[in-house]
Short mmCIF file of C-alpha atoms in Angstrom, two decimals:
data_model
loop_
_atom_site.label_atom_id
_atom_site.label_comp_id
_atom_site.label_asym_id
_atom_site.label_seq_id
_atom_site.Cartn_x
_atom_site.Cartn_y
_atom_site.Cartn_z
CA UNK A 12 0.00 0.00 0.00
CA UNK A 13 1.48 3.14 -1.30
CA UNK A 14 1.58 6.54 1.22
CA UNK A 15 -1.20 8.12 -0.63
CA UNK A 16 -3.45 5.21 -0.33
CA UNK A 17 -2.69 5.09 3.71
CA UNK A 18 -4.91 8.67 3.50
CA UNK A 19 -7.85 7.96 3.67
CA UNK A 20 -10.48 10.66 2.78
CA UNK A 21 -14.65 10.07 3.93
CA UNK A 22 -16.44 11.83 1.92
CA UNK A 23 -19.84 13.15 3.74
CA UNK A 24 -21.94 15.68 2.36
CA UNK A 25 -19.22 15.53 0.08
CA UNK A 26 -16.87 16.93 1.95
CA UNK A 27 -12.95 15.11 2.19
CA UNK A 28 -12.13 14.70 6.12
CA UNK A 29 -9.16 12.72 6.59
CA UNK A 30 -9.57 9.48 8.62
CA UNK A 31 -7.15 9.09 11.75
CA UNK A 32 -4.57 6.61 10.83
CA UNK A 33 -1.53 7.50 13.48
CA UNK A 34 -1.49 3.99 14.70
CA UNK A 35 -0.98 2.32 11.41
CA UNK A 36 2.57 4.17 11.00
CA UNK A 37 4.09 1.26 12.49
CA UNK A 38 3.35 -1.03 9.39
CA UNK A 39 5.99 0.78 7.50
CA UNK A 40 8.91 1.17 9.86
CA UNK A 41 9.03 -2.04 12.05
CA UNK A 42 12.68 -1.11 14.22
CA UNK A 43 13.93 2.12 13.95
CA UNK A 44 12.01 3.91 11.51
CA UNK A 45 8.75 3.37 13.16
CA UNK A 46 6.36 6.50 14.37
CA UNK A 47 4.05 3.99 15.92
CA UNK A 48 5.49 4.18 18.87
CA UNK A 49 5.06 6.76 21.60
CA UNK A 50 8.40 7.09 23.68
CA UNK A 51 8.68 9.13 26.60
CA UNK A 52 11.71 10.37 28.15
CA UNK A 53 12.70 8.16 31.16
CA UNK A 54 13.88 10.81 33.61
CA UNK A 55 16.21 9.62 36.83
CA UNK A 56 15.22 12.08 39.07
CA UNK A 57 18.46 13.49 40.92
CA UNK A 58 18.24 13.27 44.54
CA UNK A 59 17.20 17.08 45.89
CA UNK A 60 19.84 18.85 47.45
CA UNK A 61 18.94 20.23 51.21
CA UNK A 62 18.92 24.27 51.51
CA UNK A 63 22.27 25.10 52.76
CA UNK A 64 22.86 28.45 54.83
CA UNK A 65 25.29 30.88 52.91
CA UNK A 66 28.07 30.22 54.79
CA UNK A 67 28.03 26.38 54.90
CA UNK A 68 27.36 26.60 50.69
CA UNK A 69 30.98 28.31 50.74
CA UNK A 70 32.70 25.85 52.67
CA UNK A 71 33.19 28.13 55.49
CA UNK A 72 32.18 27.77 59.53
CA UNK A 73 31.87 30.51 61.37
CA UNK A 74 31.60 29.21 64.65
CA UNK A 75 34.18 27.04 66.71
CA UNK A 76 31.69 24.47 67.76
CA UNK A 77 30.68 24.05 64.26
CA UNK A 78 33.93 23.09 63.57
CA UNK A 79 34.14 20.81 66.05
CA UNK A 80 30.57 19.14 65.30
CA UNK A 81 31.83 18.85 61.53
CA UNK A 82 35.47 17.70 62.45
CA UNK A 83 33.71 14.58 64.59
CA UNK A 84 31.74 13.41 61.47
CA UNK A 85 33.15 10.38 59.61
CA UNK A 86 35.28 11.63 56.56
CA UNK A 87 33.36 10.53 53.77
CA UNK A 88 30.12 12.66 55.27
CA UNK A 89 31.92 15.93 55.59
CA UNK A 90 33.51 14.82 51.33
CA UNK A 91 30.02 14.41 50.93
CA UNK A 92 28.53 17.54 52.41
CA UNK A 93 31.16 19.96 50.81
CA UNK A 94 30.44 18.00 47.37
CA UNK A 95 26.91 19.00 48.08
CA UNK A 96 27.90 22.10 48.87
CA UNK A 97 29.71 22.78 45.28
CA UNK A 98 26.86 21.37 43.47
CA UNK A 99 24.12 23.94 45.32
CA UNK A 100 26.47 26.94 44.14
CA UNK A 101 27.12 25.50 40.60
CA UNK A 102 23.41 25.36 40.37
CA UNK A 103 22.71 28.96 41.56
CA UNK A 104 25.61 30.13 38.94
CA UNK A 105 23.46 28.46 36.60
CA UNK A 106 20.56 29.58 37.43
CA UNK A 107 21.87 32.94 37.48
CA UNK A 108 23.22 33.05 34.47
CA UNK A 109 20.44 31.56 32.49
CA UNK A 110 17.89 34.38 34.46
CA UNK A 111 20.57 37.35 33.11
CA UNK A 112 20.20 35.62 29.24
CA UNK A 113 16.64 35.70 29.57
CA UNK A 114 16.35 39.16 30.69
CA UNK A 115 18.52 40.01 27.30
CA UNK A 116 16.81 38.41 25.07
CA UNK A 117 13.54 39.67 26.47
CA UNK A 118 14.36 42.95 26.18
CA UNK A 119 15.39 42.53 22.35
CA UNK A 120 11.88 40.91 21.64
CA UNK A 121 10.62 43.75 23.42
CA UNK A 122 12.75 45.89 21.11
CA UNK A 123 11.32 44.32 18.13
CA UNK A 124 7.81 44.55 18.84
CA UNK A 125 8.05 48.31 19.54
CA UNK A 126 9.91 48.77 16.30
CA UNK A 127 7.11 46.60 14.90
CA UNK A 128 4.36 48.85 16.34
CA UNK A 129 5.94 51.73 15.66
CA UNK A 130 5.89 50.50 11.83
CA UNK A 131 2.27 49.77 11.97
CA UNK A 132 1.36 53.28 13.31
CA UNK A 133 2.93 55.07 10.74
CA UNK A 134 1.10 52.52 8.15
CA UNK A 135 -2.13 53.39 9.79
CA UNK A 136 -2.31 49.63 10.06
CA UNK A 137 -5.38 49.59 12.57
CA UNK A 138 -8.82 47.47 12.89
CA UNK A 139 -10.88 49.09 10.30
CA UNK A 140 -7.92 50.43 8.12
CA UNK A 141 -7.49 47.98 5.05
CA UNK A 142 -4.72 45.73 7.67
CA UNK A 143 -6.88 43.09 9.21
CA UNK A 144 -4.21 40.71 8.83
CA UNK A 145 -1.23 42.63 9.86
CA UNK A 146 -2.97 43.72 12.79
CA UNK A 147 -3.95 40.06 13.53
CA UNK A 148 0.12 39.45 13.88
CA UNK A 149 0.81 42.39 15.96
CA UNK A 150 -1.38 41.35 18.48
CA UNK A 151 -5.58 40.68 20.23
CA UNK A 152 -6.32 43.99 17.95
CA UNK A 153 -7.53 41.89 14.76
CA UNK A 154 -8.96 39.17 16.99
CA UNK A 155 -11.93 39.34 18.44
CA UNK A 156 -12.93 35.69 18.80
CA UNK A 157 -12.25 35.29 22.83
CA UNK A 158 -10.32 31.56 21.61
CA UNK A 159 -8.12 33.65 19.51
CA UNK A 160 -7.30 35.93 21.87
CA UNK A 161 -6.31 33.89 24.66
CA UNK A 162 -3.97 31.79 22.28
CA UNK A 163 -2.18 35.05 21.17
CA UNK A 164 -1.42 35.83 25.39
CA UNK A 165 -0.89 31.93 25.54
CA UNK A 166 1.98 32.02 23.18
CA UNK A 167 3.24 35.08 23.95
CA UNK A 168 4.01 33.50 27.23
CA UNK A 169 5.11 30.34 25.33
CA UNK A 170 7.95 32.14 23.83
CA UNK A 171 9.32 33.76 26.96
CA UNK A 172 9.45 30.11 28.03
CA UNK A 173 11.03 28.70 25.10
CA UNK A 174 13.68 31.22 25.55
CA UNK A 175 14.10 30.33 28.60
CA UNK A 176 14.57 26.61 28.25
CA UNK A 177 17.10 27.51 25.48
CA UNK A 178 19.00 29.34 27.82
CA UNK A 179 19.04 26.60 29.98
CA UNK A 180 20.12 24.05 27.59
CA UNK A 181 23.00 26.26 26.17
CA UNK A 182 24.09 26.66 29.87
CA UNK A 183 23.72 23.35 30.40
CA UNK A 184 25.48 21.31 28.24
CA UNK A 185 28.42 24.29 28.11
CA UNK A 186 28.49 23.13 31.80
CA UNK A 187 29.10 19.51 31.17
CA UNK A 188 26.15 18.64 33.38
CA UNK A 189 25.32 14.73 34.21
CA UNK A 190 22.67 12.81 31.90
CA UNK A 191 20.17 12.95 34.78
CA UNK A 192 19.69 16.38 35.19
CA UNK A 193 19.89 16.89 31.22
CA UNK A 194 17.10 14.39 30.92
CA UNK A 195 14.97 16.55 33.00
CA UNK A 196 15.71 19.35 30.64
CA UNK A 197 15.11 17.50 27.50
CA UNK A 198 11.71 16.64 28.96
CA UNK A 199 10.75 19.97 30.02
CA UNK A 200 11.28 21.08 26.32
CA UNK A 201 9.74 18.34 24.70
CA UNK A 202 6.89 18.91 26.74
CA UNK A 203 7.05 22.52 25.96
CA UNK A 204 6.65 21.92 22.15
CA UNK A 205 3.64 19.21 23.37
CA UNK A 206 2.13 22.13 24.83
CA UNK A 207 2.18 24.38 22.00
CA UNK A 208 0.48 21.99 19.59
CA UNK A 209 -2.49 21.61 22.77
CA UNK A 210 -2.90 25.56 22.44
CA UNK A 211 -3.26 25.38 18.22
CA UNK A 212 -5.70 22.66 18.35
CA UNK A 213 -7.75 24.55 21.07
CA UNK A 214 -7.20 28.05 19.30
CA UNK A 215 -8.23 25.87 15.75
CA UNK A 216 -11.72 24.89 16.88
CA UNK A 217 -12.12 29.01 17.46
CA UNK A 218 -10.43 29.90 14.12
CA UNK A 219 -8.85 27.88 12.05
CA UNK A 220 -7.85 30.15 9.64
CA UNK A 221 -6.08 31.90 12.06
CA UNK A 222 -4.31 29.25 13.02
CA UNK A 223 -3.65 27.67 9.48
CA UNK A 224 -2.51 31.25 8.06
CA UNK A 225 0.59 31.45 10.83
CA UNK A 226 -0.09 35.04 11.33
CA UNK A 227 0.81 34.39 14.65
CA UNK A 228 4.25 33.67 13.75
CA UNK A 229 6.96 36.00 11.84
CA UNK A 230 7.05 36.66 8.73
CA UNK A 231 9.97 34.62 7.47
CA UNK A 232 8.65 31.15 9.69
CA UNK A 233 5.58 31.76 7.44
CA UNK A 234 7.64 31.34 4.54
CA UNK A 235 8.44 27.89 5.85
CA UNK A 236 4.71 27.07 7.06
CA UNK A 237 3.77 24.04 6.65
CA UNK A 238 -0.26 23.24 7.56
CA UNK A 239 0.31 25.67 10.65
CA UNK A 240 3.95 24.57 11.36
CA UNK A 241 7.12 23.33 10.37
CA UNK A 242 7.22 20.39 8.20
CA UNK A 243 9.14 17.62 10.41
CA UNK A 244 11.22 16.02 7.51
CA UNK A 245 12.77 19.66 6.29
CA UNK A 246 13.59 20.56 10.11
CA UNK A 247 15.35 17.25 10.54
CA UNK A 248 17.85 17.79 7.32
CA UNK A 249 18.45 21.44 9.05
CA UNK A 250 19.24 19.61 13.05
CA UNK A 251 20.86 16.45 11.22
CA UNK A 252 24.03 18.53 11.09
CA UNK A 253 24.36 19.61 14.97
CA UNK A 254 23.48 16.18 16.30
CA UNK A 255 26.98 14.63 14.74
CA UNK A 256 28.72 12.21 15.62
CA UNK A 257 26.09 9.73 14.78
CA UNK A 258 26.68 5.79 14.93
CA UNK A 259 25.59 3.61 11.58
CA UNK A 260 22.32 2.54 13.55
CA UNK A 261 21.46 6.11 14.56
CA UNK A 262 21.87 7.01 11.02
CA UNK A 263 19.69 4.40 9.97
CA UNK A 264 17.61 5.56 12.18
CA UNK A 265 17.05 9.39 11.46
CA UNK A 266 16.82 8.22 7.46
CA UNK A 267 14.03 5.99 8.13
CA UNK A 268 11.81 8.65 10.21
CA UNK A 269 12.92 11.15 7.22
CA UNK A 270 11.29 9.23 4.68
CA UNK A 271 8.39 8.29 6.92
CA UNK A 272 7.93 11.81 7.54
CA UNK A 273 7.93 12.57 3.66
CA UNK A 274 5.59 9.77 3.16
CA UNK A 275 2.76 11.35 5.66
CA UNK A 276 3.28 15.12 4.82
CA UNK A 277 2.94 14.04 0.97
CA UNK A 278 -0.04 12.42 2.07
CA UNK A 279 -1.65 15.16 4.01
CA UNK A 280 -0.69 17.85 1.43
CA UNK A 281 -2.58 15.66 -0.87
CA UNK A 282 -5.49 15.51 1.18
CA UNK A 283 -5.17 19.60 1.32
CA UNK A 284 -5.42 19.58 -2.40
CA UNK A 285 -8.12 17.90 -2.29
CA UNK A 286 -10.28 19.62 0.12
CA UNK A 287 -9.28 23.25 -1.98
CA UNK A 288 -10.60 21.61 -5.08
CA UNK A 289 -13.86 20.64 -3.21
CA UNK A 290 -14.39 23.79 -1.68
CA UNK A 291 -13.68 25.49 -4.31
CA UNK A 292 -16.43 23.48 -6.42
CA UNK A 293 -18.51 23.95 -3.61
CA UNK A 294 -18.42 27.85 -3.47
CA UNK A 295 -18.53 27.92 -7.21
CA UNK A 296 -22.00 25.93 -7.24
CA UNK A 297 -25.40 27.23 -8.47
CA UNK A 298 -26.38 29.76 -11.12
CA UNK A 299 -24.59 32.03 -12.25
CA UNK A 300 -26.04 35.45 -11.81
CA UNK A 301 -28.57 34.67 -9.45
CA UNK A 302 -27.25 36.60 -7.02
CA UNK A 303 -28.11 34.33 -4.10
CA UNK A 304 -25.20 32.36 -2.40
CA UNK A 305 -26.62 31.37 0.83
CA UNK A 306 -27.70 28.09 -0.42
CA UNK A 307 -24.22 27.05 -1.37
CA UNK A 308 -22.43 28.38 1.95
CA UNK A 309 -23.73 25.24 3.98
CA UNK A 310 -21.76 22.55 2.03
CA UNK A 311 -18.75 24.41 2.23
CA UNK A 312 -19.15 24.91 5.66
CA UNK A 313 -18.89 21.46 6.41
CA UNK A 314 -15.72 21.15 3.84
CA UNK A 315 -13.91 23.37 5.73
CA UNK A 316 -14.57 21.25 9.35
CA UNK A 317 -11.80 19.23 7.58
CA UNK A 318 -8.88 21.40 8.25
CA UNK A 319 -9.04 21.36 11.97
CA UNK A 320 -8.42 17.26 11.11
CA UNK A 321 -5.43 18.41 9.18
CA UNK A 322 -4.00 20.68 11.12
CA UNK A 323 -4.26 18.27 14.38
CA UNK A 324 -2.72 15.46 12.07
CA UNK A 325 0.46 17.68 11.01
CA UNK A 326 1.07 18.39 14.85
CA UNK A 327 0.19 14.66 15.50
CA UNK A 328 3.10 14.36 12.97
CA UNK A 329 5.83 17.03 14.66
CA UNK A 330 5.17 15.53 17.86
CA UNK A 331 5.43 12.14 17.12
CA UNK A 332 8.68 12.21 14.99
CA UNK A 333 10.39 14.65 18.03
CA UNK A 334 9.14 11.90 20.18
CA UNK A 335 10.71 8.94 17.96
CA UNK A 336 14.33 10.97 17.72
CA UNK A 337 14.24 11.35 21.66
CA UNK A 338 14.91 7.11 20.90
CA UNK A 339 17.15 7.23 18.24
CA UNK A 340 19.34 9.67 20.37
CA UNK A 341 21.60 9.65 23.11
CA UNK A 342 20.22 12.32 26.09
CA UNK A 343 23.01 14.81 25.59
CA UNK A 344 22.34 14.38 21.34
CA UNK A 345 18.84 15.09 22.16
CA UNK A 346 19.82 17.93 24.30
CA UNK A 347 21.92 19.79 21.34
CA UNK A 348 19.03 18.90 18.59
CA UNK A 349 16.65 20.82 21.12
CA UNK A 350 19.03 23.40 21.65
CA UNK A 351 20.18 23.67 17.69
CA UNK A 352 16.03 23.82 16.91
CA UNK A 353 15.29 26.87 19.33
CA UNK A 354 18.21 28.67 18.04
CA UNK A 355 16.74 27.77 14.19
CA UNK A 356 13.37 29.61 15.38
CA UNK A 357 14.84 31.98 17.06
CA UNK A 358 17.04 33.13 13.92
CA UNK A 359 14.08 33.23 12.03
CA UNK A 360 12.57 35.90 14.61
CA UNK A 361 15.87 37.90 13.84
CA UNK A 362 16.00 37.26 10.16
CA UNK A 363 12.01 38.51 10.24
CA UNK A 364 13.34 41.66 12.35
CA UNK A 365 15.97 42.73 10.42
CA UNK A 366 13.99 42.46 7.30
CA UNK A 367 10.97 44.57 8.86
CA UNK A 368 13.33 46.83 9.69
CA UNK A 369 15.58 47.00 6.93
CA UNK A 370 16.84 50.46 4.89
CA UNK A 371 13.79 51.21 2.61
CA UNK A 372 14.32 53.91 -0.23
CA UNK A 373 11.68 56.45 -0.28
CA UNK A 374 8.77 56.15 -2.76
#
């Protein structure tokens, strides 16, 4: 059975709704390859540290009878208490440091938007004013559906804590950290993209135009949009690079969930094609002249109920083949292909920057 024919399209009223097949995607790729599966990130919790006072975290006693207290404790306890010790203030440095990166790179998002603002103002680009999109992307202004709205605040506060978690990971693995507290940050960013796919599917059933359109990402990820995303099997020739060294079974691997990938995007892309032929027939219905369209708005009403399938299908996709390389890779491999794809987006928010506010020559 070829990839197309694994789409299956219903047809009621007419209308082409894709059927849910995610559980068949382990006919095709039995060992490695497979998307069947649903792995989850084993984490080995690390052992929480006790809250040291500041001068035991240095090493230092102030007090004589503290010294004697610590000097009648077995060796390997006081080893064990200083190591403790070290490992509290390496975590505060880190901590630290990661809160100072994500101050900085909040205050350049901040920088863009008011550049971006500032732009629309002098465009008159306002509810009312010829810019319903535009204003859309700039923020709740073009929204009024209450769904809509509340995703926009929802993923603004997604992206402060994607920056965040990248901040953490570039910390992190510059620090050498141990695989059980990198598993823990792996997870928390895996879930992180699991949550964003949640708010699209919930801000879909308000608007799915919106939310197919990307107009609530930049303009140059838009240029890369994919049924209201990335599409997995183009991001993993970009992250392929930055996960290196790779053995001949992780190889394998990554190939096979590539060309699965392919196989299910060509299919749903089909199934797109498909539904804009139909709707478009279905719009284009009745006599010509009449002036009377209300009859034909129905049918293509119930078309379009299709694209919230195919937009929940793509993310089904993106989540499933980040959840199949979390098994193909080792933790700290995963760690840098998290880290390289937040740094991808996060060029892309540049790039769009820098070309909104790029040298224009006057008219």
């Amino acid at each position: 059975m070829n990839s197309t024919s694994q789409f299956v399209s219903s047809r009621r009223m007419g209308a082409y709704e894709p059927i849910h097949q995610m559980g068949m995607w382990g006919e095709n790729f039995k060992s490695n390859g497979s998307l069947n599966k649903s792995p989850s990130i084993l984490v080995e919790g690390d052992t929480e540290l006790n809250n040291q006072s500041e001068d035991t975290s240095n090493g230092i006693l102030g007090h004589s009878d503290k010294f004697y207290l610590e000097g009648t404790k077995p060796a390997d306890k006081v080893q064990r208490r200083l190591a403790q010790n070290r490992e509290a203030a390496r975590k505060s440095r880190l901590r630290k440091k990661a809160y100072v990166q994500q101050l900085e790179t909040s205050r350049l998002k901040l920088v863009q938007l008011e550049q971006e603002l500032e732009r629309a103002r002098k465009q008159g680009l306002y509810v009312g004013s010829g810019g319903g999109l535009d204003a859309n992307r700039l923020g709740n202004s073009g929204a009024t559906d209450a769904g809509i709205t509340a995703f926009e605040m929802e993923y603004a506060h997604w992206v402060e804590e994607q920056n965040r978690l990248i901040c953490e990971l570039r910390t992190a693995l510059h620090a050498h950290i141990g695989d059980g507290e990198l598993r823990m940050l792996v997870e928390s960013s895996m879930n992180h993209y699991f949550k964003l796919f949640s708010m699209k599917s919930m801000a879909a059933k308000a608007d799915v135009f919106y939310v197919m359109s990307g107009m609530w990402k930049t303009s140059a990820e838009r240029f890369f949009l994919w049924i209201g995303g990335f599409r997995p099997s183009e991001l993993l020739k970009v992250l392929e690079p930055h996960l290196e060294p790779l053995t001949d079974n992780q190889l394998l691997g990554v190939y096979n969930l590539r060309q699965s990938c392919q196989q299910f995007e060509d299919a749903l892309s089909q199934g797109m094609e498909k539904l804009q032929q139909t709707l478009a027939e279905s719009v284009a219905a009745g006599q010509l002249g009449e002036g009377n369209y209300i009859p034909q708005l129905p049918t293509a009403m119930e078309r379009l109920e299709a694209l919230v399938c195919f937009l929940d299908q793509a993310d089904r996709l993106r989540q499933e083949t980040l959840m199949h390389m979390s098994r193909i890779l080792t933790t700290r491999q995963a760690a840098r292909g998290l880290l390289a794809m937040g740094e991808y987006f996060q060029r892309l928010w540049a790039l769009s920057s820098l070309w909104a506010t790029r040298p224009r020559e006057p008219a």
